[in-house]
Short mmCIF file of C-alpha atoms and ligand atoms in Angstrom, two decimals:
data_model
loop_
_atom_site.label_atom_id
_atom_site.label_comp_id
_atom_site.label_asym_id
_atom_site.label_seq_id
_atom_site.Cartn_x
_atom_site.Cartn_y
_atom_site.Cartn_z
CA UNK A 18 153.54 -125.14 -65.49
CA UNK A 19 154.33 -126.43 -68.96
CA UNK A 20 154.27 -122.97 -70.47
CA UNK A 21 156.71 -121.77 -67.83
CA UNK A 22 159.03 -124.69 -68.60
CA UNK A 23 158.87 -124.12 -72.35
CA UNK A 24 159.63 -120.44 -71.88
CA UNK A 25 162.62 -121.24 -69.72
CA UNK A 26 163.77 -123.74 -72.38
CA UNK A 27 163.35 -121.11 -75.10
CA UNK A 28 165.32 -118.55 -73.06
CA UNK A 29 168.12 -121.07 -72.54
CA UNK A 30 168.26 -121.71 -76.27
CA UNK A 31 168.61 -117.96 -76.95
CA UNK A 32 171.32 -117.52 -74.26
CA UNK A 33 173.18 -120.47 -75.63
CA UNK A 34 173.07 -119.11 -79.14
CA UNK A 35 174.40 -115.70 -77.95
CA UNK A 36 177.20 -117.28 -75.84
CA UNK A 37 178.39 -119.46 -78.66
CA UNK A 38 178.31 -116.65 -81.23
CA UNK A 39 180.33 -114.38 -78.96
CA UNK A 40 183.05 -116.95 -78.22
CA UNK A 41 186.25 -115.56 -79.81
CA UNK A 42 188.64 -118.35 -78.88
CA UNK A 43 188.62 -122.08 -78.34
CA UNK A 44 188.86 -121.39 -74.57
CA UNK A 45 185.72 -119.15 -74.67
CA UNK A 46 183.90 -121.92 -76.47
CA UNK A 47 184.96 -124.55 -73.97
CA UNK A 48 183.67 -122.46 -71.04
CA UNK A 49 180.38 -121.84 -72.91
CA UNK A 50 180.06 -125.60 -73.38
CA UNK A 51 180.59 -126.20 -69.64
CA UNK A 52 178.12 -123.53 -68.66
CA UNK A 53 175.43 -124.91 -70.99
CA UNK A 54 175.95 -128.65 -71.05
CA UNK A 55 178.08 -129.32 -67.93
CA UNK A 56 176.93 -132.50 -66.17
CA UNK A 57 176.87 -131.00 -62.67
CA UNK A 58 176.08 -127.29 -62.96
CA UNK A 59 175.17 -126.94 -66.60
CA UNK A 60 172.10 -124.85 -67.40
CA UNK A 61 170.48 -127.66 -69.37
CA UNK A 62 170.83 -130.02 -66.40
CA UNK A 63 169.32 -127.33 -64.14
CA UNK A 64 166.35 -126.98 -66.50
CA UNK A 65 165.81 -130.80 -66.53
CA UNK A 66 165.50 -130.79 -62.73
CA UNK A 67 162.02 -129.26 -63.21
CA UNK A 68 160.81 -132.11 -65.43
CA UNK A 69 159.55 -134.31 -62.57
CA UNK A 70 157.17 -131.56 -61.51
CA UNK A 71 155.22 -131.94 -64.76
CA UNK A 72 152.49 -134.42 -65.56
CA UNK A 73 153.47 -137.38 -67.75
CA UNK A 74 151.85 -135.79 -70.81
CA UNK A 75 153.48 -132.45 -70.22
CA UNK A 76 156.79 -134.25 -69.58
CA UNK A 77 156.63 -135.71 -73.13
CA UNK A 78 156.30 -132.25 -74.72
CA UNK A 79 158.89 -130.72 -72.34
CA UNK A 80 161.36 -133.61 -72.92
CA UNK A 81 161.08 -133.18 -76.66
CA UNK A 82 161.80 -129.45 -76.25
CA UNK A 83 164.85 -130.22 -74.07
CA UNK A 84 166.20 -132.68 -76.67
CA UNK A 85 165.67 -130.20 -79.47
CA UNK A 86 167.53 -127.46 -77.57
CA UNK A 87 170.36 -129.82 -76.58
CA UNK A 88 170.89 -130.88 -80.21
CA UNK A 89 170.77 -127.25 -81.35
CA UNK A 90 173.43 -126.31 -78.78
CA UNK A 91 175.64 -129.26 -79.72
CA UNK A 92 175.31 -128.42 -83.36
CA UNK A 93 176.23 -124.78 -82.96
CA UNK A 94 179.18 -125.71 -80.66
CA UNK A 95 180.44 -128.00 -83.38
CA UNK A 96 180.15 -125.47 -86.21
CA UNK A 97 181.75 -122.73 -84.05
CA UNK A 98 184.65 -125.07 -83.25
CA UNK A 99 185.17 -125.54 -86.97
CA UNK A 100 184.97 -121.83 -87.82
CA UNK A 101 187.43 -120.86 -85.04
CA UNK A 102 189.89 -123.48 -86.41
CA UNK A 103 189.67 -122.04 -89.92
CA UNK A 104 190.27 -118.49 -88.61
CA UNK A 105 193.44 -119.45 -86.72
CA UNK A 106 194.68 -121.46 -89.67
CA UNK A 107 194.35 -118.33 -91.78
CA UNK A 108 197.30 -116.78 -89.95
CA UNK A 109 199.47 -119.78 -89.22
CA UNK A 110 198.98 -122.45 -91.86
CA UNK A 111 201.86 -122.87 -94.33
CA UNK A 112 201.05 -121.44 -97.74
CA UNK A 113 201.76 -124.36 -100.04
CA UNK A 114 201.57 -122.12 -103.11
CA UNK A 115 204.52 -119.96 -101.92
CA UNK A 116 207.73 -120.45 -103.95
CA UNK A 117 210.29 -122.43 -101.97
CA UNK A 118 213.17 -120.58 -100.38
CA UNK A 119 216.29 -120.98 -102.51
CA UNK A 120 219.27 -122.57 -100.81
CA UNK A 121 221.97 -119.91 -100.26
CA UNK A 122 224.93 -120.60 -102.52
CA UNK A 123 228.15 -118.69 -102.11
CA UNK A 124 229.98 -117.56 -105.26
CA UNK A 125 233.45 -116.31 -106.12
CA UNK A 126 233.73 -112.63 -107.02
CA UNK A 127 234.71 -112.07 -110.72
CA UNK A 128 237.95 -110.35 -109.62
CA UNK A 129 238.81 -113.36 -107.44
CA UNK A 130 238.03 -115.72 -110.34
CA UNK A 131 240.48 -113.80 -112.54
CA UNK A 132 243.23 -113.71 -109.87
CA UNK A 133 242.93 -117.44 -109.23
CA UNK A 134 243.08 -118.25 -112.94
CA UNK A 135 246.20 -116.15 -113.37
CA UNK A 136 247.76 -117.91 -110.38
CA UNK A 137 246.87 -121.34 -111.83
CA UNK A 138 248.50 -120.50 -115.19
CA UNK A 139 251.73 -119.21 -113.59
CA UNK A 140 251.80 -122.02 -111.01
CA UNK A 141 252.19 -124.50 -113.87
CA UNK A 142 255.43 -122.79 -114.91
CA UNK A 143 256.99 -122.57 -111.47
CA UNK A 144 255.70 -119.36 -109.91
CA UNK A 145 254.61 -119.25 -106.22
CA UNK A 146 252.44 -116.64 -104.50
CA UNK A 147 253.95 -114.06 -102.12
CA UNK A 148 252.00 -111.67 -99.88
CA UNK A 149 252.90 -108.55 -97.92
CA UNK A 150 251.48 -105.66 -95.86
CA UNK A 151 249.06 -103.08 -97.29
CA UNK A 152 250.50 -100.34 -95.07
CA UNK A 153 254.04 -99.78 -96.34
CA UNK A 154 256.96 -97.44 -95.83
CA UNK A 155 257.87 -94.84 -98.43
CA UNK A 156 261.09 -96.78 -98.99
CA UNK A 157 259.50 -100.10 -99.97
CA UNK A 158 256.73 -98.45 -102.04
CA UNK A 159 258.85 -95.84 -103.85
CA UNK A 160 262.54 -95.50 -102.84
CA UNK A 161 263.63 -99.08 -103.43
CA UNK A 162 261.77 -99.02 -106.77
CA UNK A 163 263.93 -96.28 -108.29
CA UNK A 164 261.35 -93.49 -107.99
CA UNK A 165 263.20 -90.16 -107.96
CA UNK A 166 262.43 -88.24 -104.75
CA UNK A 167 260.41 -85.62 -106.67
CA UNK A 168 258.23 -88.16 -108.51
CA UNK A 169 254.58 -86.96 -108.67
CA UNK A 170 253.22 -90.34 -107.47
CA UNK A 171 254.81 -89.58 -104.05
CA UNK A 172 252.75 -86.44 -103.73
CA UNK A 173 250.09 -86.33 -101.01
CA UNK A 174 247.58 -85.67 -103.78
CA UNK A 175 248.21 -89.05 -105.41
CA UNK A 176 249.02 -91.37 -102.51
CA UNK A 177 247.16 -92.06 -99.25
CA UNK A 178 249.63 -91.44 -96.40
CA UNK A 179 248.95 -92.79 -92.89
CA UNK A 180 251.90 -90.91 -91.32
CA UNK A 181 254.86 -88.97 -92.78
CA UNK A 182 256.58 -92.19 -93.73
CA UNK A 183 253.83 -94.86 -93.77
CA UNK A 184 251.35 -95.06 -96.65
CA UNK A 185 248.85 -97.40 -98.24
CA UNK A 186 250.79 -99.22 -100.93
CA UNK A 187 250.03 -98.00 -104.48
CA UNK A 188 251.17 -101.29 -106.09
CA UNK A 189 252.27 -104.75 -104.89
CA UNK A 190 255.89 -104.20 -106.00
CA UNK A 191 257.02 -103.82 -102.31
CA UNK A 192 256.17 -107.50 -101.83
CA UNK A 193 258.75 -108.33 -104.51
CA UNK A 194 261.40 -106.06 -102.97
CA UNK A 195 260.86 -107.79 -99.61
CA UNK A 196 261.15 -111.20 -101.31
CA UNK A 197 264.37 -110.16 -103.04
CA UNK A 198 265.83 -109.15 -99.67
CA UNK A 199 264.91 -112.46 -98.03
CA UNK A 200 265.50 -115.06 -100.72
CA UNK A 201 268.43 -115.67 -103.07
CA UNK A 202 267.61 -116.05 -106.80
CA UNK A 203 266.29 -117.93 -108.67
CA UNK A 204 262.96 -116.27 -107.69
CA UNK A 205 259.68 -116.64 -109.54
CA UNK A 206 256.73 -115.13 -107.68
CA UNK A 207 253.30 -113.61 -108.14
CA UNK A 208 252.25 -110.82 -105.79
CA UNK A 209 248.44 -110.39 -105.77
CA UNK A 210 246.64 -107.98 -103.42
CA UNK A 211 244.74 -104.76 -102.87
CA UNK A 212 246.40 -101.43 -103.56
CA UNK A 213 245.31 -97.82 -102.94
CA UNK A 214 245.42 -94.59 -104.91
CA UNK A 215 243.99 -91.20 -104.12
CA UNK A 216 241.53 -91.26 -107.01
CA UNK A 217 237.87 -90.43 -107.30
CA UNK A 218 235.59 -93.46 -107.65
CA UNK A 219 234.47 -93.19 -111.31
CA UNK A 220 233.77 -95.59 -114.20
CA UNK A 221 237.45 -96.44 -114.68
CA UNK A 222 239.06 -95.60 -111.29
CA UNK A 223 238.64 -96.94 -107.76
CA UNK A 224 240.52 -95.70 -104.65
CA UNK A 225 241.19 -99.36 -103.78
CA UNK A 226 241.61 -102.07 -106.41
CA UNK A 227 243.22 -105.46 -106.87
CA UNK A 228 246.61 -105.71 -108.55
CA UNK A 229 248.70 -108.71 -109.47
CA UNK A 230 252.40 -108.41 -110.23
CA UNK A 231 254.84 -111.13 -111.11
CA UNK A 232 258.54 -111.35 -111.56
CA UNK A 233 261.36 -113.72 -112.31
CA UNK A 234 264.96 -113.04 -111.29
CA UNK A 235 267.87 -115.37 -112.10
CA UNK A 236 271.14 -115.54 -113.96
CA UNK A 237 270.72 -115.03 -117.71
CA UNK A 238 267.09 -113.82 -117.72
CA UNK A 239 266.40 -111.69 -120.80
CA UNK A 240 263.61 -109.88 -122.65
CA UNK A 241 263.05 -113.15 -124.51
CA UNK A 242 261.84 -114.72 -121.23
CA UNK A 243 259.51 -111.80 -120.67
CA UNK A 244 257.94 -111.97 -124.14
CA UNK A 245 257.68 -115.77 -124.22
CA UNK A 246 256.17 -116.07 -120.74
CA UNK A 247 253.65 -113.25 -121.15
CA UNK A 248 252.61 -114.49 -124.64
CA UNK A 249 252.08 -117.98 -123.18
CA UNK A 250 249.98 -116.44 -120.41
CA UNK A 251 247.84 -114.44 -122.85
CA UNK A 252 247.11 -117.55 -124.94
CA UNK A 253 246.21 -119.63 -121.87
CA UNK A 254 244.02 -116.95 -120.33
CA UNK A 255 242.16 -115.57 -123.37
CA UNK A 256 242.39 -118.62 -125.68
CA UNK A 257 244.54 -118.43 -128.80
CA UNK A 258 245.08 -114.72 -129.47
CA UNK A 259 247.46 -112.38 -131.23
CA UNK A 260 249.60 -110.21 -128.90
CA UNK A 261 251.78 -107.14 -129.34
CA UNK A 262 254.26 -105.22 -127.21
CA UNK A 263 254.59 -101.42 -127.22
CA UNK A 264 257.38 -99.44 -125.64
CA UNK A 265 256.48 -97.80 -122.33
CA UNK A 266 258.06 -96.34 -119.21
CA UNK A 267 258.14 -97.28 -115.52
CA UNK A 268 260.75 -96.09 -113.00
CA UNK A 269 261.39 -99.70 -111.88
CA UNK A 270 261.91 -101.32 -115.31
CA UNK A 271 264.20 -100.63 -118.28
CA UNK A 272 263.28 -101.23 -121.01
CA UNK A 273 259.52 -101.25 -120.38
CA UNK A 274 256.68 -102.50 -122.54
CA UNK A 275 252.88 -102.58 -122.53
CA UNK A 276 251.24 -105.77 -123.78
CA UNK A 277 248.02 -105.77 -125.86
CA UNK A 278 245.80 -108.70 -126.87
CA UNK A 279 243.30 -108.82 -129.72
CA UNK A 280 240.11 -107.02 -128.72
CA UNK A 281 237.98 -109.66 -127.00
CA UNK A 282 234.79 -108.04 -128.33
CA UNK A 283 235.48 -107.53 -132.07
CA UNK A 284 238.58 -109.80 -132.46
CA UNK A 285 240.58 -107.11 -134.19
CA UNK A 286 238.20 -105.51 -136.67
CA UNK A 287 237.66 -102.39 -134.52
CA UNK A 288 234.75 -101.48 -132.24
CA UNK A 289 233.76 -98.98 -129.54
CA UNK A 290 235.29 -101.08 -126.74
CA UNK A 291 238.79 -100.93 -128.31
CA UNK A 292 238.30 -97.39 -129.66
CA UNK A 293 238.58 -98.81 -133.21
CA UNK A 294 242.16 -100.07 -132.66
CA UNK A 295 241.37 -103.81 -132.57
CA UNK A 296 243.65 -104.12 -129.48
CA UNK A 297 243.20 -104.09 -125.72
CA UNK A 298 245.98 -103.27 -123.25
CA UNK A 299 246.19 -105.89 -120.50
CA UNK A 300 249.44 -105.28 -118.61
CA UNK A 301 252.67 -103.33 -118.13
CA UNK A 302 256.04 -105.04 -117.99
CA UNK A 303 259.78 -104.66 -118.36
CA UNK A 304 263.26 -105.76 -117.37
CA UNK A 305 263.83 -105.09 -113.64
CA UNK A 306 265.92 -101.91 -113.34
CA UNK A 307 269.44 -102.65 -111.97
CA UNK A 308 268.87 -99.96 -109.31
CA UNK A 309 265.93 -102.02 -107.95
CA UNK A 310 268.10 -105.17 -107.68
CA UNK A 311 270.88 -103.18 -105.98
CA UNK A 312 268.43 -101.50 -103.52
CA UNK A 313 267.37 -104.97 -102.40
CA UNK A 314 270.96 -106.10 -102.00
CA UNK A 315 271.08 -108.27 -105.14
CA UNK A 316 274.20 -108.38 -107.33
CA UNK A 317 272.95 -106.64 -110.50
CA UNK A 318 276.00 -107.76 -112.52
CA UNK A 319 275.21 -111.44 -111.87
CA UNK A 320 271.39 -111.37 -111.89
CA UNK A 321 268.72 -109.94 -114.22
CA UNK A 322 264.94 -110.21 -114.13
CA UNK A 323 261.69 -109.27 -115.81
CA UNK A 324 258.45 -108.13 -114.15
CA UNK A 325 254.86 -107.35 -115.01
CA UNK A 326 251.85 -105.79 -113.33
CA UNK A 327 248.15 -105.89 -114.17
CA UNK A 328 244.74 -105.00 -112.76
CA UNK A 329 242.49 -108.08 -112.43
CA UNK A 330 239.38 -105.82 -112.30
CA UNK A 331 240.34 -104.35 -115.67
CA UNK A 332 240.84 -107.88 -117.02
CA UNK A 333 237.46 -108.93 -115.67
CA UNK A 334 235.89 -105.87 -117.34
CA UNK A 335 237.42 -106.84 -120.69
CA UNK A 336 236.46 -110.48 -120.33
CA UNK A 337 232.85 -109.99 -119.16
CA UNK A 338 232.28 -106.67 -121.03
CA UNK A 339 231.57 -104.76 -117.77
CA UNK A 340 231.25 -101.03 -118.54
CA UNK A 341 232.00 -99.57 -115.08
CA UNK A 342 234.64 -100.63 -112.52
CA UNK A 343 232.32 -99.57 -109.66
CA UNK A 344 230.10 -102.59 -110.44
CA UNK A 345 233.00 -104.80 -109.35
CA UNK A 346 233.67 -102.89 -106.12
CA UNK A 347 230.33 -101.86 -104.64
CA UNK A 348 228.99 -105.26 -103.61
CA UNK A 349 225.56 -105.03 -105.26
CA UNK A 350 224.19 -108.58 -105.27
CA UNK A 351 221.89 -107.83 -108.22
CA UNK A 352 225.03 -107.47 -110.31
CA UNK A 353 227.39 -109.93 -108.62
CA UNK A 354 224.96 -112.86 -108.58
CA UNK A 355 224.83 -112.71 -112.39
CA UNK A 356 228.56 -113.44 -112.66
CA UNK A 357 229.21 -115.53 -109.52
CA UNK A 358 230.86 -118.90 -110.29
C1 2NL B 145 251.02 -101.81 -114.54
C2 2NL B 145 252.45 -101.94 -114.60
C3 2NL B 145 254.30 -103.07 -113.62
C4 2NL B 145 256.18 -103.99 -112.49
C5 2NL B 145 254.87 -103.59 -112.48
C6 2NL B 145 258.01 -104.50 -110.93
C7 2NL B 145 258.29 -104.84 -109.60
C8 2NL B 145 259.61 -104.85 -109.22
C9 2NL B 145 260.58 -104.50 -110.07
C10 2NL B 145 260.23 -104.17 -111.34
CL1 2NL B 145 259.98 -105.24 -107.63
N1 2NL B 145 258.95 -104.18 -111.75
N2 2NL B 145 256.69 -104.49 -111.30
C11 2NL B 145 256.92 -103.87 -113.63
C12 2NL B 145 256.35 -103.32 -114.76
C13 2NL B 145 255.03 -102.92 -114.76
O1 2NL B 145 252.99 -102.69 -113.54
O2 2NL B 145 250.40 -101.32 -115.43
N3 2NL B 145 250.39 -102.25 -113.47
C14 2NL B 145 248.98 -102.22 -113.29
#
């Protein structure tokens, strides 16, 4: 009788050990616990029902065996509970050694920084900002600006036409023509915005780029105003710097002049960036052509004006020593995040 009981106890211990080892989840383990140690139908309870059939001496031995097996089962349930917990933590517990996620900070694009600085400098001396459409008519983009009808810029090869008469503006000058039509002088405005040319995207050209133009029209405006204002601008923008004006040509200004500042890299001694000249060209300018004033309905005997145009991307390239304009226009965060302000 006792041998039979001890065998059954031994078999229960082996079954219990297998059940607990096989449990893959906390739920498996809970059902194993119920099956083995459950108070009503548990296997251990069932085994203990045979105890009264034994003699008191045998019962002592058998009871000790039951206690031993019960402790063994409880112990392995406990250690399995712990090992299942560690396994599930392996996939879900926060890794405290992982670097923290950086807070996303927006930044201004270098071309935007340059445009806003230019606006700030001109705002102090009475200029306001004017905006206009990027799709323009041939008249506002070329005709009103004194381009002769056979000018090469009007060719399909140089300008992006949307229809026979509508094109993507090649400069922001049309904004100034529209302002001249709608407001009586004195006028002092800046016209920033994107412009389009039919160019290949290479190190120094982009098919779309930012431009900023400015002009001042009033009675008695002369080339002195142009030189003084643009020299003031150059000194505010680049810090104290020498400047020079060179004769140039644009259909919409007469006379016309290009403005250079001291090379920002070598400060005038000559280097690769300024092709050994010591100077960098930053803008084109001139006295507004009387034909432009007349085309906009302004009395060109009474009023005169000066104007300038520059490319903020080119200015950003000079200022930050950026070798390729594409870096400013292809939205690569590895580059932009180095300059973002
Ligand atoms: C350049 C040169 C320039 C202007 C733009 C202008 C506008 C009107 C009348 C007269 Cl409505 N002039 N703008 C004048 C001279 C030069 O731009 O190199 N731009 C990137």
